[in-house]
Amino acid sequence: MTQARTAEHGRADRDAPANSNEVYAKGLARAFAGAIIFGLPLLMTMEMWTLGFAIHPFRLLAFILSNFAVLVVLSRFGGFEPTETLAEDVLDALGAYAVGITVSALALTVLGLISKDSPLHEIAGMIAVQSVPASFGAMLARKQLGDGEGEKREEEEARSAGYAGQLFLMMAGALFLAFNVAPTEEVVLIGLKMTAWHTLALILISLIALHALVYTVGLAGREEAPEGYGTGRVFWAFTCPGYGIAMLVSLYVLWTFGRIDGAALDVVAANMVVLGFPASVGAAIARLVV
Amino acid sequence: MAGSRKIAAKTPVLEWIAGGIGLVFLIALLVIVGRDALTRPSSAPAVVSIEPGRITRTATGYVMLFKAVNVAGGDAAEVQIEGRLLDGDRVVETSSALVDYVPGNGRAEGGLYFEHDPAGLIVRMRPLGYQVP
């Protein structure tokens, strides 16, 4: 039986329960480290504490669910534990959420931001908002802190090498970097300080940065741009959709945080461009981080 | 079916535990936030009342603690609180404080400084206004 299974998978190491538990525990420890590293800047951002209750509950609900969906797909492309099936990816995402929520709840309590007098929905909101970057960090821990070697790793690289996979990674990268900046009031303030010319210049700079990064470091599993892809084609196939993704992610994050409620169209556009800069850099370097 | 059995066979126990904890946490968050979404009318105005607390002597006078309790669903930011000491109809002293945030169905605490001892006088505390966060 054991022999048959070993032959079937060709990976004996995962069949020994004691060993695999140990491996998973190591992955979990890395996930905790990842959650702390990625979550800490936002755990110590003042706006994040008030967002937990200032955010519209329906938008928060949608945000929790979409973060979960992103985690499941990220697990496909290399979560904190090698996976083979969708069920495993869901389990992986749940594990990452467990780590993210635990880290957020503990950190918020230790930092004295949650008190026994706080109403339940406020505590839940704070933890829910904070657990987004923390669970993201938990999911990315293997890539960032693990060995990242072996054939499974290559398999995952191959999975994300498709065009849809590339675009998804761009979206995840944009979401992560935009989320790190979006809660602060500075985004709105910068949007107000910038004139239309500044905004146009920032769009141009974002596009150039995105293009340069995609061309040099951003493509999955390749050191250089794929064969047959000249500057023009990379621009058309990756930079343009990349910036579009960055814009949409910016709009979504701003909307979630209620930053653009009641704002005029040009103010919304200016805020999107401001947040679009970190988002497009995030999209471009997604391959390095994710 | 065979697929799910295969997963069960090679998934470490610890992974099931971590996944289970994650599922419980996630559902708990979704239920609390979801209930909040359905029951809390965020457009409803905040109703803040002030409960006076302990009086302590300080180097320059007295400090009177208070609790700002929001009994409605709407959140209130920058809540301005005024305290007056009355001797009959005469206002002896007025003091004020600004509370950053009083969430819906939540509370916040603070203190008002007075030069006179509030103990022998009538204390009136009330919120003056707030900002929707």
PDB file of C-alpha atoms in Angstrom, chain A:
ATOM      1  CA  MET A   1       0.000   0.000   0.000  1.00  0.00           C
ATOM      2  CA  THR A   2       2.688   2.383   1.073  1.00  0.00           C
ATOM      3  CA  GLN A   3       4.807   1.282  -1.813  1.00  0.00           C
ATOM      4  CA  ALA A   4       1.986   1.811  -4.265  1.00  0.00           C
ATOM      5  CA  ARG A   5       1.303   5.285  -2.956  1.00  0.00           C
ATOM      6  CA  THR A   6       4.955   6.171  -3.020  1.00  0.00           C
ATOM      7  CA  ALA A   7       5.172   5.061  -6.580  1.00  0.00           C
ATOM      8  CA  GLU A   8       2.025   6.974  -7.422  1.00  0.00           C
ATOM      9  CA  HIS A   9       3.326  10.271  -6.129  1.00  0.00           C
ATOM     10  CA  GLY A  10       7.014   9.609  -6.355  1.00  0.00           C
ATOM     11  CA  ARG A  11       7.428  11.584  -3.134  1.00  0.00           C
ATOM     12  CA  ALA A  12       8.001   9.375  -0.133  1.00  0.00           C
ATOM     13  CA  ASP A  13       8.704  12.251   2.238  1.00  0.00           C
ATOM     14  CA  ARG A  14       5.070  13.370   2.438  1.00  0.00           C
ATOM     15  CA  ASP A  15       3.810   9.925   3.388  1.00  0.00           C
ATOM     16  CA  ALA A  16       5.594   9.728   6.717  1.00  0.00           C
ATOM     17  CA  PRO A  17       3.144  11.452   9.081  1.00  0.00           C
ATOM     18  CA  ALA A  18       5.613  12.440  11.817  1.00  0.00           C
ATOM     19  CA  ASN A  19       7.997  13.951   9.328  1.00  0.00           C
ATOM     20  CA  SER A  20       5.314  15.823   7.384  1.00  0.00           C
ATOM     21  CA  ASN A  21       3.938  17.274  10.623  1.00  0.00           C
ATOM     22  CA  GLU A  22       7.417  18.524  11.417  1.00  0.00           C
ATOM     23  CA  VAL A  23       7.757  20.014   7.945  1.00  0.00           C
ATOM     24  CA  TYR A  24       4.369  21.680   8.275  1.00  0.00           C
ATOM     25  CA  ALA A  25       5.268  23.043  11.725  1.00  0.00           C
ATOM     26  CA  LYS A  26       8.372  24.612  10.200  1.00  0.00           C
ATOM     27  CA  GLY A  27       6.223  26.131   7.454  1.00  0.00           C
ATOM     28  CA  LEU A  28       3.839  27.429  10.102  1.00  0.00           C
ATOM     29  CA  ALA A  29       6.687  29.034  12.034  1.00  0.00           C
ATOM     30  CA  ARG A  30       7.835  30.738   8.838  1.00  0.00           C
ATOM     31  CA  ALA A  31       4.252  31.832   8.234  1.00  0.00           C
ATOM     32  CA  PHE A  32       4.154  33.504  11.655  1.00  0.00           C
ATOM     33  CA  ALA A  33       7.403  35.300  10.873  1.00  0.00           C
ATOM     34  CA  GLY A  34       6.016  36.379   7.491  1.00  0.00           C
ATOM     35  CA  ALA A  35       2.779  37.609   9.055  1.00  0.00           C
ATOM     36  CA  ILE A  36       4.706  39.714  11.573  1.00  0.00           C
ATOM     37  CA  ILE A  37       7.091  41.148   8.967  1.00  0.00           C
ATOM     38  CA  PHE A  38       4.363  42.026   6.471  1.00  0.00           C
ATOM     39  CA  GLY A  39       1.754  42.981   9.035  1.00  0.00           C
ATOM     40  CA  LEU A  40       3.801  45.076  11.449  1.00  0.00           C
ATOM     41  CA  PRO A  41       4.035  48.330   9.475  1.00  0.00           C
ATOM     42  CA  LEU A  42       0.247  48.416   9.237  1.00  0.00           C
ATOM     43  CA  LEU A  43      -0.291  47.187  12.793  1.00  0.00           C
ATOM     44  CA  MET A  44       1.550  50.310  13.861  1.00  0.00           C
ATOM     45  CA  THR A  45      -0.345  52.668  11.546  1.00  0.00           C
ATOM     46  CA  MET A  46      -2.903  54.777  13.366  1.00  0.00           C
ATOM     47  CA  GLU A  47      -5.446  54.905  10.569  1.00  0.00           C
ATOM     48  CA  MET A  48      -5.624  51.117  10.541  1.00  0.00           C
ATOM     49  CA  TRP A  49      -7.005  51.041  14.089  1.00  0.00           C
ATOM     50  CA  THR A  50      -9.866  53.372  13.273  1.00  0.00           C
ATOM     51  CA  LEU A  51     -10.511  51.718   9.907  1.00  0.00           C
ATOM     52  CA  GLY A  52     -11.662  48.591  11.696  1.00  0.00           C
ATOM     53  CA  PHE A  53     -14.792  50.398  12.782  1.00  0.00           C
ATOM     54  CA  ALA A  54     -14.946  53.320  10.362  1.00  0.00           C
ATOM     55  CA  ILE A  55     -15.019  50.993   7.349  1.00  0.00           C
ATOM     56  CA  HIS A  56     -18.421  50.101   5.927  1.00  0.00           C
ATOM     57  CA  PRO A  57     -19.261  46.579   7.199  1.00  0.00           C
ATOM     58  CA  PHE A  58     -20.400  45.306   3.774  1.00  0.00           C
ATOM     59  CA  ARG A  59     -17.197  46.530   2.164  1.00  0.00           C
ATOM     60  CA  LEU A  60     -15.200  44.897   4.940  1.00  0.00           C
ATOM     61  CA  LEU A  61     -17.078  41.649   4.356  1.00  0.00           C
ATOM     62  CA  ALA A  62     -16.299  41.812   0.625  1.00  0.00           C
ATOM     63  CA  PHE A  63     -12.663  42.597   1.423  1.00  0.00           C
ATOM     64  CA  ILE A  64     -12.283  39.602   3.764  1.00  0.00           C
ATOM     65  CA  LEU A  65     -13.762  37.284   1.132  1.00  0.00           C
ATOM     66  CA  SER A  66     -11.720  38.651  -1.771  1.00  0.00           C
ATOM     67  CA  ASN A  67      -8.563  38.395   0.336  1.00  0.00           C
ATOM     68  CA  PHE A  68      -9.413  34.754   0.950  1.00  0.00           C
ATOM     69  CA  ALA A  69      -9.864  34.155  -2.783  1.00  0.00           C
ATOM     70  CA  VAL A  70      -6.497  35.825  -3.493  1.00  0.00           C
ATOM     71  CA  LEU A  71      -4.863  33.630  -0.842  1.00  0.00           C
ATOM     72  CA  VAL A  72      -6.247  30.460  -2.428  1.00  0.00           C
ATOM     73  CA  VAL A  73      -4.863  31.399  -5.851  1.00  0.00           C
ATOM     74  CA  LEU A  74      -1.567  32.563  -4.315  1.00  0.00           C
ATOM     75  CA  SER A  75      -1.247  29.153  -2.703  1.00  0.00           C
ATOM     76  CA  ARG A  76      -1.442  27.663  -6.197  1.00  0.00           C
ATOM     77  CA  PHE A  77       1.576  29.732  -7.169  1.00  0.00           C
ATOM     78  CA  GLY A  78       3.638  28.940  -4.121  1.00  0.00           C
ATOM     79  CA  GLY A  79       2.143  29.370  -0.670  1.00  0.00           C
ATOM     80  CA  PHE A  80       3.811  28.470   2.583  1.00  0.00           C
ATOM     81  CA  GLU A  81       3.457  24.815   1.772  1.00  0.00           C
ATOM     82  CA  PRO A  82       3.708  22.915  -1.523  1.00  0.00           C
ATOM     83  CA  THR A  83       0.263  21.960  -2.850  1.00  0.00           C
ATOM     84  CA  GLU A  84      -1.157  19.679  -5.514  1.00  0.00           C
ATOM     85  CA  THR A  85      -4.928  20.143  -5.443  1.00  0.00           C
ATOM     86  CA  LEU A  86      -7.431  22.962  -5.007  1.00  0.00           C
ATOM     87  CA  ALA A  87      -8.607  21.490  -1.688  1.00  0.00           C
ATOM     88  CA  GLU A  88      -5.053  21.758  -0.417  1.00  0.00           C
ATOM     89  CA  ASP A  89      -4.918  25.368  -1.577  1.00  0.00           C
ATOM     90  CA  VAL A  90      -8.085  26.146   0.368  1.00  0.00           C
ATOM     91  CA  LEU A  91      -6.591  24.437   3.416  1.00  0.00           C
ATOM     92  CA  ASP A  92      -3.397  26.432   2.879  1.00  0.00           C
ATOM     93  CA  ALA A  93      -5.327  29.700   2.652  1.00  0.00           C
ATOM     94  CA  LEU A  94      -7.243  28.837   5.829  1.00  0.00           C
ATOM     95  CA  GLY A  95      -3.933  28.096   7.546  1.00  0.00           C
ATOM     96  CA  ALA A  96      -2.574  31.457   6.410  1.00  0.00           C
ATOM     97  CA  TYR A  97      -5.716  33.186   7.690  1.00  0.00           C
ATOM     98  CA  ALA A  98      -5.399  31.377  11.022  1.00  0.00           C
ATOM     99  CA  VAL A  99      -1.849  32.721  11.333  1.00  0.00           C
ATOM    100  CA  GLY A 100      -2.843  36.201  10.127  1.00  0.00           C
ATOM    101  CA  ILE A 101      -5.776  36.521  12.523  1.00  0.00           C
ATOM    102  CA  THR A 102      -3.789  35.150  15.461  1.00  0.00           C
ATOM    103  CA  VAL A 103      -0.876  37.517  14.844  1.00  0.00           C
ATOM    104  CA  SER A 104      -3.232  40.499  14.381  1.00  0.00           C
ATOM    105  CA  ALA A 105      -5.271  39.733  17.496  1.00  0.00           C
ATOM    106  CA  LEU A 106      -2.178  39.168  19.645  1.00  0.00           C
ATOM    107  CA  ALA A 107      -0.355  42.250  18.353  1.00  0.00           C
ATOM    108  CA  LEU A 108      -3.387  44.521  18.758  1.00  0.00           C
ATOM    109  CA  THR A 109      -3.890  43.264  22.312  1.00  0.00           C
ATOM    110  CA  VAL A 110      -0.225  43.592  23.296  1.00  0.00           C
ATOM    111  CA  LEU A 111      -0.044  47.094  21.799  1.00  0.00           C
ATOM    112  CA  GLY A 112      -3.027  48.039  23.957  1.00  0.00           C
ATOM    113  CA  LEU A 113      -5.260  48.843  20.997  1.00  0.00           C
ATOM    114  CA  ILE A 114      -7.970  46.404  22.007  1.00  0.00           C
ATOM    115  CA  SER A 115      -9.483  46.873  25.436  1.00  0.00           C
ATOM    116  CA  LYS A 116     -12.160  44.936  27.217  1.00  0.00           C
ATOM    117  CA  ASP A 117     -14.494  47.906  26.807  1.00  0.00           C
ATOM    118  CA  SER A 118     -14.306  47.870  22.997  1.00  0.00           C
ATOM    119  CA  PRO A 119     -17.531  46.659  21.370  1.00  0.00           C
ATOM    120  CA  LEU A 120     -17.290  43.283  19.631  1.00  0.00           C
ATOM    121  CA  HIS A 121     -17.838  44.614  16.112  1.00  0.00           C
ATOM    122  CA  GLU A 122     -15.000  47.110  16.607  1.00  0.00           C
ATOM    123  CA  ILE A 123     -12.578  44.382  17.728  1.00  0.00           C
ATOM    124  CA  ALA A 124     -13.659  42.115  14.853  1.00  0.00           C
ATOM    125  CA  GLY A 125     -13.284  44.959  12.359  1.00  0.00           C
ATOM    126  CA  MET A 126      -9.796  45.859  13.554  1.00  0.00           C
ATOM    127  CA  ILE A 127      -8.655  42.241  13.450  1.00  0.00           C
ATOM    128  CA  ALA A 128     -10.293  41.670  10.061  1.00  0.00           C
ATOM    129  CA  VAL A 129      -8.524  44.668   8.480  1.00  0.00           C
ATOM    130  CA  GLN A 130      -5.166  43.819  10.035  1.00  0.00           C
ATOM    131  CA  SER A 131      -5.374  40.141   9.159  1.00  0.00           C
ATOM    132  CA  VAL A 132      -5.353  40.971   5.433  1.00  0.00           C
ATOM    133  CA  PRO A 133      -1.648  41.998   5.256  1.00  0.00           C
ATOM    134  CA  ALA A 134      -0.749  39.516   7.997  1.00  0.00           C
ATOM    135  CA  SER A 135      -2.290  36.528   6.176  1.00  0.00           C
ATOM    136  CA  PHE A 136      -0.690  37.758   2.959  1.00  0.00           C
ATOM    137  CA  GLY A 137       2.671  37.718   4.736  1.00  0.00           C
ATOM    138  CA  ALA A 138       1.967  34.262   6.123  1.00  0.00           C
ATOM    139  CA  MET A 139       1.251  33.025   2.607  1.00  0.00           C
ATOM    140  CA  LEU A 140       4.381  34.570   1.132  1.00  0.00           C
ATOM    141  CA  ALA A 141       6.627  33.390   3.952  1.00  0.00           C
ATOM    142  CA  ARG A 142       7.852  30.316   2.143  1.00  0.00           C
ATOM    143  CA  LYS A 143       8.993  32.260  -0.871  1.00  0.00           C
ATOM    144  CA  GLN A 144      10.561  34.979   1.256  1.00  0.00           C
ATOM    145  CA  LEU A 145      11.923  32.981   4.185  1.00  0.00           C
ATOM    146  CA  GLY A 146      11.936  29.376   2.963  1.00  0.00           C
ATOM    147  CA  ASP A 147      14.487  27.549   0.892  1.00  0.00           C
ATOM    148  CA  GLY A 148      12.344  27.760  -2.228  1.00  0.00           C
ATOM    149  CA  GLU A 149      14.210  24.872  -3.808  1.00  0.00           C
ATOM    150  CA  GLY A 150      13.071  21.628  -5.359  1.00  0.00           C
ATOM    151  CA  GLU A 151      10.933  20.439  -8.189  1.00  0.00           C
ATOM    152  CA  LYS A 152       7.637  21.471  -6.560  1.00  0.00           C
ATOM    153  CA  ARG A 153       8.840  25.025  -6.522  1.00  0.00           C
ATOM    154  CA  GLU A 154       9.563  24.767 -10.229  1.00  0.00           C
ATOM    155  CA  GLU A 155       6.148  23.270 -10.792  1.00  0.00           C
ATOM    156  CA  GLU A 156       4.552  26.266  -9.099  1.00  0.00           C
ATOM    157  CA  GLU A 157       6.701  28.658 -11.074  1.00  0.00           C
ATOM    158  CA  ALA A 158       5.456  26.952 -14.214  1.00  0.00           C
ATOM    159  CA  ARG A 159       1.830  27.267 -13.042  1.00  0.00           C
ATOM    160  CA  SER A 160       2.165  31.012 -12.688  1.00  0.00           C
ATOM    161  CA  ALA A 161       4.090  31.434 -15.932  1.00  0.00           C
ATOM    162  CA  GLY A 162       0.912  31.523 -18.054  1.00  0.00           C
ATOM    163  CA  TYR A 163      -0.396  34.919 -19.137  1.00  0.00           C
ATOM    164  CA  ALA A 164      -3.412  34.805 -16.767  1.00  0.00           C
ATOM    165  CA  GLY A 165      -1.071  33.758 -13.961  1.00  0.00           C
ATOM    166  CA  GLN A 166       1.220  36.698 -14.678  1.00  0.00           C
ATOM    167  CA  LEU A 167      -1.678  39.115 -14.592  1.00  0.00           C
ATOM    168  CA  PHE A 168      -2.964  37.590 -11.360  1.00  0.00           C
ATOM    169  CA  LEU A 169       0.443  37.987  -9.734  1.00  0.00           C
ATOM    170  CA  MET A 170       0.502  41.603 -10.882  1.00  0.00           C
ATOM    171  CA  MET A 171      -2.879  42.088  -9.237  1.00  0.00           C
ATOM    172  CA  ALA A 172      -1.704  40.477  -5.987  1.00  0.00           C
ATOM    173  CA  GLY A 173       1.470  42.578  -5.943  1.00  0.00           C
ATOM    174  CA  ALA A 174      -0.480  45.758  -6.668  1.00  0.00           C
ATOM    175  CA  LEU A 175      -3.000  44.921  -3.961  1.00  0.00           C
ATOM    176  CA  PHE A 176      -0.290  44.316  -1.412  1.00  0.00           C
ATOM    177  CA  LEU A 177       1.697  47.505  -1.972  1.00  0.00           C
ATOM    178  CA  ALA A 178      -1.408  49.661  -2.450  1.00  0.00           C
ATOM    179  CA  PHE A 179      -2.881  48.283   0.764  1.00  0.00           C
ATOM    180  CA  ASN A 180       0.270  49.270   2.641  1.00  0.00           C
ATOM    181  CA  VAL A 181      -0.163  52.906   1.630  1.00  0.00           C
ATOM    182  CA  ALA A 182      -3.917  53.330   1.213  1.00  0.00           C
ATOM    183  CA  PRO A 183      -5.015  53.493   4.869  1.00  0.00           C
ATOM    184  CA  THR A 184      -2.977  56.625   5.537  1.00  0.00           C
ATOM    185  CA  GLU A 185      -4.538  60.027   5.118  1.00  0.00           C
ATOM    186  CA  GLU A 186      -1.523  61.089   3.117  1.00  0.00           C
ATOM    187  CA  VAL A 187      -2.908  59.547  -0.081  1.00  0.00           C
ATOM    188  CA  VAL A 188      -5.876  61.922  -0.066  1.00  0.00           C
ATOM    189  CA  LEU A 189      -3.672  64.815   1.031  1.00  0.00           C
ATOM    190  CA  ILE A 190      -1.135  64.189  -1.750  1.00  0.00           C
ATOM    191  CA  GLY A 191      -4.018  63.939  -4.224  1.00  0.00           C
ATOM    192  CA  LEU A 192      -5.144  67.401  -3.147  1.00  0.00           C
ATOM    193  CA  LYS A 193      -1.644  68.903  -3.279  1.00  0.00           C
ATOM    194  CA  MET A 194      -0.909  67.697  -6.779  1.00  0.00           C
ATOM    195  CA  THR A 195      -1.975  69.758  -9.778  1.00  0.00           C
ATOM    196  CA  ALA A 196      -3.265  68.159 -12.977  1.00  0.00           C
ATOM    197  CA  TRP A 197       0.295  68.414 -14.390  1.00  0.00           C
ATOM    198  CA  HIS A 198       1.738  66.594 -11.405  1.00  0.00           C
ATOM    199  CA  THR A 199      -0.885  63.896 -11.884  1.00  0.00           C
ATOM    200  CA  LEU A 200      -0.045  63.492 -15.563  1.00  0.00           C
ATOM    201  CA  ALA A 201       3.654  63.333 -14.733  1.00  0.00           C
ATOM    202  CA  LEU A 202       3.031  60.681 -12.090  1.00  0.00           C
ATOM    203  CA  ILE A 203       1.067  58.555 -14.584  1.00  0.00           C
ATOM    204  CA  LEU A 204       4.024  58.728 -16.972  1.00  0.00           C
ATOM    205  CA  ILE A 205       6.525  57.884 -14.225  1.00  0.00           C
ATOM    206  CA  SER A 206       4.361  54.978 -13.032  1.00  0.00           C
ATOM    207  CA  LEU A 207       4.210  53.587 -16.572  1.00  0.00           C
ATOM    208  CA  ILE A 208       7.972  53.937 -17.071  1.00  0.00           C
ATOM    209  CA  ALA A 209       8.748  52.343 -13.692  1.00  0.00           C
ATOM    210  CA  LEU A 210       6.291  49.522 -14.360  1.00  0.00           C
ATOM    211  CA  HIS A 211       7.683  48.881 -17.808  1.00  0.00           C
ATOM    212  CA  ALA A 212      11.330  48.988 -16.720  1.00  0.00           C
ATOM    213  CA  LEU A 213      10.696  46.647 -13.788  1.00  0.00           C
ATOM    214  CA  VAL A 214       8.561  44.212 -15.790  1.00  0.00           C
ATOM    215  CA  TYR A 215      11.159  44.130 -18.530  1.00  0.00           C
ATOM    216  CA  THR A 216      14.063  43.473 -16.191  1.00  0.00           C
ATOM    217  CA  VAL A 217      12.773  41.516 -13.198  1.00  0.00           C
ATOM    218  CA  GLY A 218       9.053  41.014 -13.431  1.00  0.00           C
ATOM    219  CA  LEU A 219       8.428  37.986 -15.597  1.00  0.00           C
ATOM    220  CA  ALA A 220       7.807  34.665 -13.936  1.00  0.00           C
ATOM    221  CA  GLY A 221      10.427  31.974 -14.229  1.00  0.00           C
ATOM    222  CA  ARG A 222      12.544  33.983 -16.626  1.00  0.00           C
ATOM    223  CA  GLU A 223      15.558  36.118 -16.108  1.00  0.00           C
ATOM    224  CA  GLU A 224      14.839  38.186 -19.179  1.00  0.00           C
ATOM    225  CA  ALA A 225      11.868  39.070 -21.305  1.00  0.00           C
ATOM    226  CA  PRO A 226      10.488  36.052 -23.193  1.00  0.00           C
ATOM    227  CA  GLU A 227      11.759  35.329 -26.652  1.00  0.00           C
ATOM    228  CA  GLY A 228      10.021  37.232 -29.374  1.00  0.00           C
ATOM    229  CA  TYR A 229       8.924  39.861 -26.873  1.00  0.00           C
ATOM    230  CA  GLY A 230      10.452  43.183 -27.842  1.00  0.00           C
ATOM    231  CA  THR A 231      10.001  46.350 -25.817  1.00  0.00           C
ATOM    232  CA  GLY A 232       6.840  47.172 -27.722  1.00  0.00           C
ATOM    233  CA  ARG A 233       5.221  43.811 -27.129  1.00  0.00           C
ATOM    234  CA  VAL A 234       6.140  43.753 -23.428  1.00  0.00           C
ATOM    235  CA  PHE A 235       4.647  47.229 -23.161  1.00  0.00           C
ATOM    236  CA  TRP A 236       1.451  46.111 -24.861  1.00  0.00           C
ATOM    237  CA  ALA A 237       1.147  42.709 -23.148  1.00  0.00           C
ATOM    238  CA  PHE A 238       2.327  43.545 -19.622  1.00  0.00           C
ATOM    239  CA  THR A 239       2.851  47.238 -18.949  1.00  0.00           C
ATOM    240  CA  CYS A 240      -0.527  48.460 -20.202  1.00  0.00           C
ATOM    241  CA  PRO A 241      -2.631  45.756 -18.540  1.00  0.00           C
ATOM    242  CA  GLY A 242      -0.363  46.060 -15.498  1.00  0.00           C
ATOM    243  CA  TYR A 243      -1.158  49.742 -15.122  1.00  0.00           C
ATOM    244  CA  GLY A 244      -4.838  49.038 -15.723  1.00  0.00           C
ATOM    245  CA  ILE A 245      -4.742  46.436 -12.968  1.00  0.00           C
ATOM    246  CA  ALA A 246      -2.926  48.885 -10.681  1.00  0.00           C
ATOM    247  CA  MET A 247      -5.635  51.492 -11.340  1.00  0.00           C
ATOM    248  CA  LEU A 248      -8.490  49.055 -10.661  1.00  0.00           C
ATOM    249  CA  VAL A 249      -6.810  47.772  -7.502  1.00  0.00           C
ATOM    250  CA  SER A 250      -6.300  51.381  -6.340  1.00  0.00           C
ATOM    251  CA  LEU A 251      -9.944  52.184  -6.981  1.00  0.00           C
ATOM    252  CA  TYR A 252     -11.081  49.068  -5.131  1.00  0.00           C
ATOM    253  CA  VAL A 253      -8.852  49.725  -2.106  1.00  0.00           C
ATOM    254  CA  LEU A 254      -9.845  53.409  -1.949  1.00  0.00           C
ATOM    255  CA  TRP A 255     -13.511  52.456  -2.169  1.00  0.00           C
ATOM    256  CA  THR A 256     -13.123  49.788   0.515  1.00  0.00           C
ATOM    257  CA  PHE A 257     -11.573  52.300   2.897  1.00  0.00           C
ATOM    258  CA  GLY A 258     -14.221  54.895   2.077  1.00  0.00           C
ATOM    259  CA  ARG A 259     -11.549  57.307   0.884  1.00  0.00           C
ATOM    260  CA  ILE A 260     -13.435  58.430  -2.210  1.00  0.00           C
ATOM    261  CA  ASP A 261     -16.994  58.563  -0.855  1.00  0.00           C
ATOM    262  CA  GLY A 262     -18.663  61.678  -2.155  1.00  0.00           C
ATOM    263  CA  ALA A 263     -15.510  62.863  -3.945  1.00  0.00           C
ATOM    264  CA  ALA A 264     -15.656  64.544  -7.347  1.00  0.00           C
ATOM    265  CA  LEU A 265     -14.519  62.531 -10.363  1.00  0.00           C
ATOM    266  CA  ASP A 266     -11.232  64.424 -10.800  1.00  0.00           C
ATOM    267  CA  VAL A 267     -10.389  63.962  -7.108  1.00  0.00           C
ATOM    268  CA  VAL A 268     -11.096  60.232  -7.417  1.00  0.00           C
ATOM    269  CA  ALA A 269      -8.850  60.080 -10.493  1.00  0.00           C
ATOM    270  CA  ALA A 270      -6.060  61.973  -8.707  1.00  0.00           C
ATOM    271  CA  ASN A 271      -6.255  59.627  -5.713  1.00  0.00           C
ATOM    272  CA  MET A 272      -6.174  56.621  -8.031  1.00  0.00           C
ATOM    273  CA  VAL A 273      -3.042  57.933  -9.718  1.00  0.00           C
ATOM    274  CA  VAL A 274      -1.351  58.609  -6.358  1.00  0.00           C
ATOM    275  CA  LEU A 275      -2.116  55.120  -5.092  1.00  0.00           C
ATOM    276  CA  GLY A 276      -1.499  53.749  -8.586  1.00  0.00           C
ATOM    277  CA  PHE A 277       2.207  54.508  -8.259  1.00  0.00           C
ATOM    278  CA  PRO A 278       2.895  52.065  -5.403  1.00  0.00           C
ATOM    279  CA  ALA A 279       0.329  49.709  -6.952  1.00  0.00           C
ATOM    280  CA  SER A 280       2.136  49.610 -10.286  1.00  0.00           C
ATOM    281  CA  VAL A 281       5.518  49.118  -8.634  1.00  0.00           C
ATOM    282  CA  GLY A 282       3.901  46.315  -6.618  1.00  0.00           C
ATOM    283  CA  ALA A 283       2.487  44.821  -9.806  1.00  0.00           C
ATOM    284  CA  ALA A 284       5.879  44.944 -11.495  1.00  0.00           C
ATOM    285  CA  ILE A 285       7.882  43.366  -8.691  1.00  0.00           C
ATOM    286  CA  ALA A 286       5.172  40.830  -7.782  1.00  0.00           C
ATOM    287  CA  ARG A 287       7.360  38.057  -9.113  1.00  0.00           C
ATOM    288  CA  LEU A 288      10.090  38.881  -6.624  1.00  0.00           C
ATOM    289  CA  VAL A 289       7.776  39.061  -3.635  1.00  0.00           C
ATOM    290  CA  VAL A 290       5.125  36.468  -4.419  1.00  0.00           C
TER     291      VAL A 290
END
